[in-house]
Amino acid sequence: MGFVDETIVVALDVPDAYSLWLDYEHYPRFMRGVERVEVIGYCRLRWTARVCGSVASWEVEVVDHIQDTRLRWRACDGRETGDVDFQKVDAASTLVHYQLEYEPELWGVDVDALRGCLQARVRGDLEAFRELVEARV
């Protein structure tokens, strides 16, 4: 199993940062390689993304959703689980903590390439999220 753990501070209060993160269908705006995220049912999403040069599609179930605090998910095929936590830094800033556990064998790409790809992607996605947030304020 692989693991990615990244944190960033964004210049937006917790409720607004959390609300922006919950806008699943806009993930391609700040997540590199994500082509589409579709809401296909209550707490269920279908992702389509480029991962290490290959296009993959998988379904995710949101398994924990605590308003303004946490979003936790798991892929229905077992390829990944993750969570994003939101913590108040001050009245106008939020710490966003993103953790992803993944099963390299289930992704169908080279294990070492996947590790580097996911680590860089999560870091880049958080930085792009911060840019999106800060462009809105």
mmCIF file with all atom_site columns, C-alpha atoms in Angstrom:
data_model
loop_
_atom_site.group_PDB
_atom_site.id
_atom_site.type_symbol
_atom_site.label_atom_id
_atom_site.label_alt_id
_atom_site.label_comp_id
_atom_site.label_asym_id
_atom_site.label_entity_id
_atom_site.label_seq_id
_atom_site.pdbx_PDB_ins_code
_atom_site.Cartn_x
_atom_site.Cartn_y
_atom_site.Cartn_z
_atom_site.occupancy
_atom_site.B_iso_or_equiv
_atom_site.pdbx_formal_charge
_atom_site.auth_seq_id
_atom_site.auth_comp_id
_atom_site.auth_asym_id
_atom_site.auth_atom_id
_atom_site.pdbx_PDB_model_num
ATOM 1   C CA . MET A 1 1   ? 0.000   0.000  0.000   1.00 0.00 ? 1   MET A CA 1
ATOM 2   C CA . GLY A 1 2   ? 1.158   3.505  -0.802  1.00 0.00 ? 2   GLY A CA 1
ATOM 3   C CA . PHE A 1 3   ? 0.462   6.643  1.160   1.00 0.00 ? 3   PHE A CA 1
ATOM 4   C CA . VAL A 1 4   ? 0.374   10.379 0.372   1.00 0.00 ? 4   VAL A CA 1
ATOM 5   C CA . ASP A 1 5   ? 0.043   12.996 3.124   1.00 0.00 ? 5   ASP A CA 1
ATOM 6   C CA . GLU A 1 6   ? -0.010  16.705 2.230   1.00 0.00 ? 6   GLU A CA 1
ATOM 7   C CA . THR A 1 7   ? -1.152  19.896 3.961   1.00 0.00 ? 7   THR A CA 1
ATOM 8   C CA . ILE A 1 8   ? -1.672  23.452 2.779   1.00 0.00 ? 8   ILE A CA 1
ATOM 9   C CA . VAL A 1 9   ? -3.140  26.663 4.224   1.00 0.00 ? 9   VAL A CA 1
ATOM 10  C CA . VAL A 1 10  ? -5.639  28.584 2.090   1.00 0.00 ? 10  VAL A CA 1
ATOM 11  C CA . ALA A 1 11  ? -6.858  32.157 2.557   1.00 0.00 ? 11  ALA A CA 1
ATOM 12  C CA . LEU A 1 12  ? -10.531 31.353 3.035   1.00 0.00 ? 12  LEU A CA 1
ATOM 13  C CA . ASP A 1 13  ? -12.620 30.516 6.080   1.00 0.00 ? 13  ASP A CA 1
ATOM 14  C CA . VAL A 1 14  ? -13.454 26.873 6.812   1.00 0.00 ? 14  VAL A CA 1
ATOM 15  C CA . PRO A 1 15  ? -17.099 26.844 5.663   1.00 0.00 ? 15  PRO A CA 1
ATOM 16  C CA . ASP A 1 16  ? -16.261 28.425 2.309   1.00 0.00 ? 16  ASP A CA 1
ATOM 17  C CA . ALA A 1 17  ? -13.174 26.258 1.707   1.00 0.00 ? 17  ALA A CA 1
ATOM 18  C CA . TYR A 1 18  ? -15.157 23.145 2.595   1.00 0.00 ? 18  TYR A CA 1
ATOM 19  C CA . SER A 1 19  ? -18.042 24.168 0.339   1.00 0.00 ? 19  SER A CA 1
ATOM 20  C CA . LEU A 1 20  ? -15.702 24.799 -2.578  1.00 0.00 ? 20  LEU A CA 1
ATOM 21  C CA . TRP A 1 21  ? -14.072 21.372 -2.075  1.00 0.00 ? 21  TRP A CA 1
ATOM 22  C CA . LEU A 1 22  ? -17.509 19.683 -2.138  1.00 0.00 ? 22  LEU A CA 1
ATOM 23  C CA . ASP A 1 23  ? -18.168 20.992 -5.652  1.00 0.00 ? 23  ASP A CA 1
ATOM 24  C CA . TYR A 1 24  ? -17.109 17.624 -7.138  1.00 0.00 ? 24  TYR A CA 1
ATOM 25  C CA . GLU A 1 25  ? -17.928 18.388 -10.737 1.00 0.00 ? 25  GLU A CA 1
ATOM 26  C CA . HIS A 1 26  ? -15.469 21.296 -10.676 1.00 0.00 ? 26  HIS A CA 1
ATOM 27  C CA . TYR A 1 27  ? -12.502 19.157 -9.599  1.00 0.00 ? 27  TYR A CA 1
ATOM 28  C CA . PRO A 1 28  ? -10.983 19.354 -13.106 1.00 0.00 ? 28  PRO A CA 1
ATOM 29  C CA . ARG A 1 29  ? -10.466 23.077 -12.412 1.00 0.00 ? 29  ARG A CA 1
ATOM 30  C CA . PHE A 1 30  ? -7.823  22.328 -9.775  1.00 0.00 ? 30  PHE A CA 1
ATOM 31  C CA . MET A 1 31  ? -6.969  18.624 -10.027 1.00 0.00 ? 31  MET A CA 1
ATOM 32  C CA . ARG A 1 32  ? -4.434  17.871 -12.734 1.00 0.00 ? 32  ARG A CA 1
ATOM 33  C CA . GLY A 1 33  ? -5.362  14.945 -14.920 1.00 0.00 ? 33  GLY A CA 1
ATOM 34  C CA . VAL A 1 34  ? -8.945  14.768 -13.689 1.00 0.00 ? 34  VAL A CA 1
ATOM 35  C CA . GLU A 1 35  ? -11.125 14.836 -16.776 1.00 0.00 ? 35  GLU A CA 1
ATOM 36  C CA . ARG A 1 36  ? -14.501 14.420 -15.096 1.00 0.00 ? 36  ARG A CA 1
ATOM 37  C CA . VAL A 1 37  ? -16.171 13.677 -11.766 1.00 0.00 ? 37  VAL A CA 1
ATOM 38  C CA . GLU A 1 38  ? -19.831 12.730 -12.029 1.00 0.00 ? 38  GLU A CA 1
ATOM 39  C CA . VAL A 1 39  ? -22.288 12.434 -9.168  1.00 0.00 ? 39  VAL A CA 1
ATOM 40  C CA . ILE A 1 40  ? -24.020 9.106  -9.898  1.00 0.00 ? 40  ILE A CA 1
ATOM 41  C CA . GLY A 1 41  ? -25.999 8.633  -6.708  1.00 0.00 ? 41  GLY A CA 1
ATOM 42  C CA . TYR A 1 42  ? -26.212 9.538  -3.075  1.00 0.00 ? 42  TYR A CA 1
ATOM 43  C CA . CYS A 1 43  ? -22.594 9.660  -1.822  1.00 0.00 ? 43  CYS A CA 1
ATOM 44  C CA . ARG A 1 44  ? -21.340 8.001  -5.007  1.00 0.00 ? 44  ARG A CA 1
ATOM 45  C CA . LEU A 1 45  ? -19.067 9.498  -7.673  1.00 0.00 ? 45  LEU A CA 1
ATOM 46  C CA . ARG A 1 46  ? -17.529 8.286  -10.933 1.00 0.00 ? 46  ARG A CA 1
ATOM 47  C CA . TRP A 1 47  ? -14.028 9.628  -11.610 1.00 0.00 ? 47  TRP A CA 1
ATOM 48  C CA . THR A 1 48  ? -12.273 9.697  -14.972 1.00 0.00 ? 48  THR A CA 1
ATOM 49  C CA . ALA A 1 49  ? -8.646  10.819 -14.897 1.00 0.00 ? 49  ALA A CA 1
ATOM 50  C CA . ARG A 1 50  ? -5.254  10.455 -16.512 1.00 0.00 ? 50  ARG A CA 1
ATOM 51  C CA . VAL A 1 51  ? -2.932  8.605  -14.155 1.00 0.00 ? 51  VAL A CA 1
ATOM 52  C CA . CYS A 1 52  ? 0.697   8.220  -15.226 1.00 0.00 ? 52  CYS A CA 1
ATOM 53  C CA . GLY A 1 53  ? -0.273  8.583  -18.884 1.00 0.00 ? 53  GLY A CA 1
ATOM 54  C CA . SER A 1 54  ? -3.208  6.155  -18.835 1.00 0.00 ? 54  SER A CA 1
ATOM 55  C CA . VAL A 1 55  ? -6.891  7.032  -18.592 1.00 0.00 ? 55  VAL A CA 1
ATOM 56  C CA . ALA A 1 56  ? -8.665  5.335  -15.697 1.00 0.00 ? 56  ALA A CA 1
ATOM 57  C CA . SER A 1 57  ? -12.266 5.384  -14.547 1.00 0.00 ? 57  SER A CA 1
ATOM 58  C CA . TRP A 1 58  ? -13.493 4.240  -11.141 1.00 0.00 ? 58  TRP A CA 1
ATOM 59  C CA . GLU A 1 59  ? -16.318 4.730  -8.683  1.00 0.00 ? 59  GLU A CA 1
ATOM 60  C CA . VAL A 1 60  ? -15.927 6.241  -5.241  1.00 0.00 ? 60  VAL A CA 1
ATOM 61  C CA . GLU A 1 61  ? -18.229 6.162  -2.244  1.00 0.00 ? 61  GLU A CA 1
ATOM 62  C CA . VAL A 1 62  ? -18.194 9.012  0.261   1.00 0.00 ? 62  VAL A CA 1
ATOM 63  C CA . VAL A 1 63  ? -18.096 7.144  3.586   1.00 0.00 ? 63  VAL A CA 1
ATOM 64  C CA . ASP A 1 64  ? -17.777 10.040 6.037   1.00 0.00 ? 64  ASP A CA 1
ATOM 65  C CA . HIS A 1 65  ? -18.969 13.573 5.607   1.00 0.00 ? 65  HIS A CA 1
ATOM 66  C CA . ILE A 1 66  ? -18.762 15.900 8.593   1.00 0.00 ? 66  ILE A CA 1
ATOM 67  C CA . GLN A 1 67  ? -19.850 19.409 7.635   1.00 0.00 ? 67  GLN A CA 1
ATOM 68  C CA . ASP A 1 68  ? -16.962 21.904 7.565   1.00 0.00 ? 68  ASP A CA 1
ATOM 69  C CA . THR A 1 69  ? -14.603 19.280 9.003   1.00 0.00 ? 69  THR A CA 1
ATOM 70  C CA . ARG A 1 70  ? -13.966 16.141 6.948   1.00 0.00 ? 70  ARG A CA 1
ATOM 71  C CA . LEU A 1 71  ? -14.667 14.310 3.738   1.00 0.00 ? 71  LEU A CA 1
ATOM 72  C CA . ARG A 1 72  ? -13.626 10.642 3.572   1.00 0.00 ? 72  ARG A CA 1
ATOM 73  C CA . TRP A 1 73  ? -14.008 8.303  0.601   1.00 0.00 ? 73  TRP A CA 1
ATOM 74  C CA . ARG A 1 74  ? -13.125 4.849  -0.655  1.00 0.00 ? 74  ARG A CA 1
ATOM 75  C CA . ALA A 1 75  ? -12.949 3.503  -4.170  1.00 0.00 ? 75  ALA A CA 1
ATOM 76  C CA . CYS A 1 76  ? -15.457 0.718  -4.744  1.00 0.00 ? 76  CYS A CA 1
ATOM 77  C CA . ASP A 1 77  ? -12.747 -1.456 -6.338  1.00 0.00 ? 77  ASP A CA 1
ATOM 78  C CA . GLY A 1 78  ? -10.326 -0.948 -3.413  1.00 0.00 ? 78  GLY A CA 1
ATOM 79  C CA . ARG A 1 79  ? -7.744  1.091  -5.334  1.00 0.00 ? 79  ARG A CA 1
ATOM 80  C CA . GLU A 1 80  ? -7.778  4.005  -2.894  1.00 0.00 ? 80  GLU A CA 1
ATOM 81  C CA . THR A 1 81  ? -9.143  5.496  0.292   1.00 0.00 ? 81  THR A CA 1
ATOM 82  C CA . GLY A 1 82  ? -8.627  9.039  1.381   1.00 0.00 ? 82  GLY A CA 1
ATOM 83  C CA . ASP A 1 83  ? -9.739  11.943 3.421   1.00 0.00 ? 83  ASP A CA 1
ATOM 84  C CA . VAL A 1 84  ? -9.530  15.701 3.433   1.00 0.00 ? 84  VAL A CA 1
ATOM 85  C CA . ASP A 1 85  ? -9.735  17.529 6.771   1.00 0.00 ? 85  ASP A CA 1
ATOM 86  C CA . PHE A 1 86  ? -10.413 21.242 7.224   1.00 0.00 ? 86  PHE A CA 1
ATOM 87  C CA . GLN A 1 87  ? -9.161  23.076 10.316  1.00 0.00 ? 87  GLN A CA 1
ATOM 88  C CA . LYS A 1 88  ? -9.484  26.725 11.255  1.00 0.00 ? 88  LYS A CA 1
ATOM 89  C CA . VAL A 1 89  ? -6.169  28.592 11.339  1.00 0.00 ? 89  VAL A CA 1
ATOM 90  C CA . ASP A 1 90  ? -7.761  31.986 11.956  1.00 0.00 ? 90  ASP A CA 1
ATOM 91  C CA . ALA A 1 91  ? -10.947 33.791 10.880  1.00 0.00 ? 91  ALA A CA 1
ATOM 92  C CA . ALA A 1 92  ? -9.816  33.981 7.251   1.00 0.00 ? 92  ALA A CA 1
ATOM 93  C CA . SER A 1 93  ? -7.579  30.907 6.812   1.00 0.00 ? 93  SER A CA 1
ATOM 94  C CA . THR A 1 94  ? -8.051  27.150 6.665   1.00 0.00 ? 94  THR A CA 1
ATOM 95  C CA . LEU A 1 95  ? -5.586  24.296 6.918   1.00 0.00 ? 95  LEU A CA 1
ATOM 96  C CA . VAL A 1 96  ? -6.444  21.610 4.348   1.00 0.00 ? 96  VAL A CA 1
ATOM 97  C CA . HIS A 1 97  ? -4.970  18.192 5.180   1.00 0.00 ? 97  HIS A CA 1
ATOM 98  C CA . TYR A 1 98  ? -5.183  15.553 2.418   1.00 0.00 ? 98  TYR A CA 1
ATOM 99  C CA . GLN A 1 99  ? -4.339  11.879 2.950   1.00 0.00 ? 99  GLN A CA 1
ATOM 100 C CA . LEU A 1 100 ? -4.525  9.170  0.311   1.00 0.00 ? 100 LEU A CA 1
ATOM 101 C CA . GLU A 1 101 ? -3.849  5.456  0.695   1.00 0.00 ? 101 GLU A CA 1
ATOM 102 C CA . TYR A 1 102 ? -3.662  3.462  -2.507  1.00 0.00 ? 102 TYR A CA 1
ATOM 103 C CA . GLU A 1 103 ? -3.127  -0.082 -3.754  1.00 0.00 ? 103 GLU A CA 1
ATOM 104 C CA . PRO A 1 104 ? -0.552  0.230  -6.564  1.00 0.00 ? 104 PRO A CA 1
ATOM 105 C CA . GLU A 1 105 ? -1.421  -3.134 -8.121  1.00 0.00 ? 105 GLU A CA 1
ATOM 106 C CA . LEU A 1 106 ? -5.014  -2.043 -8.745  1.00 0.00 ? 106 LEU A CA 1
ATOM 107 C CA . TRP A 1 107 ? -4.030  0.992  -10.814 1.00 0.00 ? 107 TRP A CA 1
ATOM 108 C CA . GLY A 1 108 ? -2.509  -0.994 -13.680 1.00 0.00 ? 108 GLY A CA 1
ATOM 109 C CA . VAL A 1 109 ? 0.584   1.212  -13.991 1.00 0.00 ? 109 VAL A CA 1
ATOM 110 C CA . ASP A 1 110 ? 4.203   0.955  -12.873 1.00 0.00 ? 110 ASP A CA 1
ATOM 111 C CA . VAL A 1 111 ? 4.361   1.037  -9.053  1.00 0.00 ? 111 VAL A CA 1
ATOM 112 C CA . ASP A 1 112 ? 7.329   3.423  -8.807  1.00 0.00 ? 112 ASP A CA 1
ATOM 113 C CA . ALA A 1 113 ? 5.877   5.760  -11.428 1.00 0.00 ? 113 ALA A CA 1
ATOM 114 C CA . LEU A 1 114 ? 2.527   5.742  -9.624  1.00 0.00 ? 114 LEU A CA 1
ATOM 115 C CA . ARG A 1 115 ? 4.129   6.687  -6.297  1.00 0.00 ? 115 ARG A CA 1
ATOM 116 C CA . GLY A 1 116 ? 5.865   9.707  -7.799  1.00 0.00 ? 116 GLY A CA 1
ATOM 117 C CA . CYS A 1 117 ? 2.871   10.646 -9.899  1.00 0.00 ? 117 CYS A CA 1
ATOM 118 C CA . LEU A 1 118 ? 0.383   10.617 -7.005  1.00 0.00 ? 118 LEU A CA 1
ATOM 119 C CA . GLN A 1 119 ? 2.707   12.448 -4.610  1.00 0.00 ? 119 GLN A CA 1
ATOM 120 C CA . ALA A 1 120 ? 3.332   15.230 -7.132  1.00 0.00 ? 120 ALA A CA 1
ATOM 121 C CA . ARG A 1 121 ? -0.305  15.332 -8.170  1.00 0.00 ? 121 ARG A CA 1
ATOM 122 C CA . VAL A 1 122 ? -1.692  15.748 -4.645  1.00 0.00 ? 122 VAL A CA 1
ATOM 123 C CA . ARG A 1 123 ? 0.820   18.506 -3.859  1.00 0.00 ? 123 ARG A CA 1
ATOM 124 C CA . GLY A 1 124 ? 0.024   20.230 -7.163  1.00 0.00 ? 124 GLY A CA 1
ATOM 125 C CA . ASP A 1 125 ? -3.724  19.840 -6.663  1.00 0.00 ? 125 ASP A CA 1
ATOM 126 C CA . LEU A 1 126 ? -3.555  21.459 -3.233  1.00 0.00 ? 126 LEU A CA 1
ATOM 127 C CA . GLU A 1 127 ? -1.517  24.352 -4.610  1.00 0.00 ? 127 GLU A CA 1
ATOM 128 C CA . ALA A 1 128 ? -4.011  24.771 -7.482  1.00 0.00 ? 128 ALA A CA 1
ATOM 129 C CA . PHE A 1 129 ? -6.868  24.678 -4.944  1.00 0.00 ? 129 PHE A CA 1
ATOM 130 C CA . ARG A 1 130 ? -5.159  27.481 -3.009  1.00 0.00 ? 130 ARG A CA 1
ATOM 131 C CA . GLU A 1 131 ? -4.795  29.505 -6.218  1.00 0.00 ? 131 GLU A CA 1
ATOM 132 C CA . LEU A 1 132 ? -8.475  28.939 -7.039  1.00 0.00 ? 132 LEU A CA 1
ATOM 133 C CA . VAL A 1 133 ? -9.502  29.958 -3.507  1.00 0.00 ? 133 VAL A CA 1
ATOM 134 C CA . GLU A 1 134 ? -7.330  33.049 -3.473  1.00 0.00 ? 134 GLU A CA 1
ATOM 135 C CA . ALA A 1 135 ? -8.554  34.149 -6.907  1.00 0.00 ? 135 ALA A CA 1
ATOM 136 C CA . ARG A 1 136 ? -12.106 34.135 -5.535  1.00 0.00 ? 136 ARG A CA 1
ATOM 137 C CA . VAL A 1 137 ? -11.390 36.431 -2.562  1.00 0.00 ? 137 VAL A CA 1
#
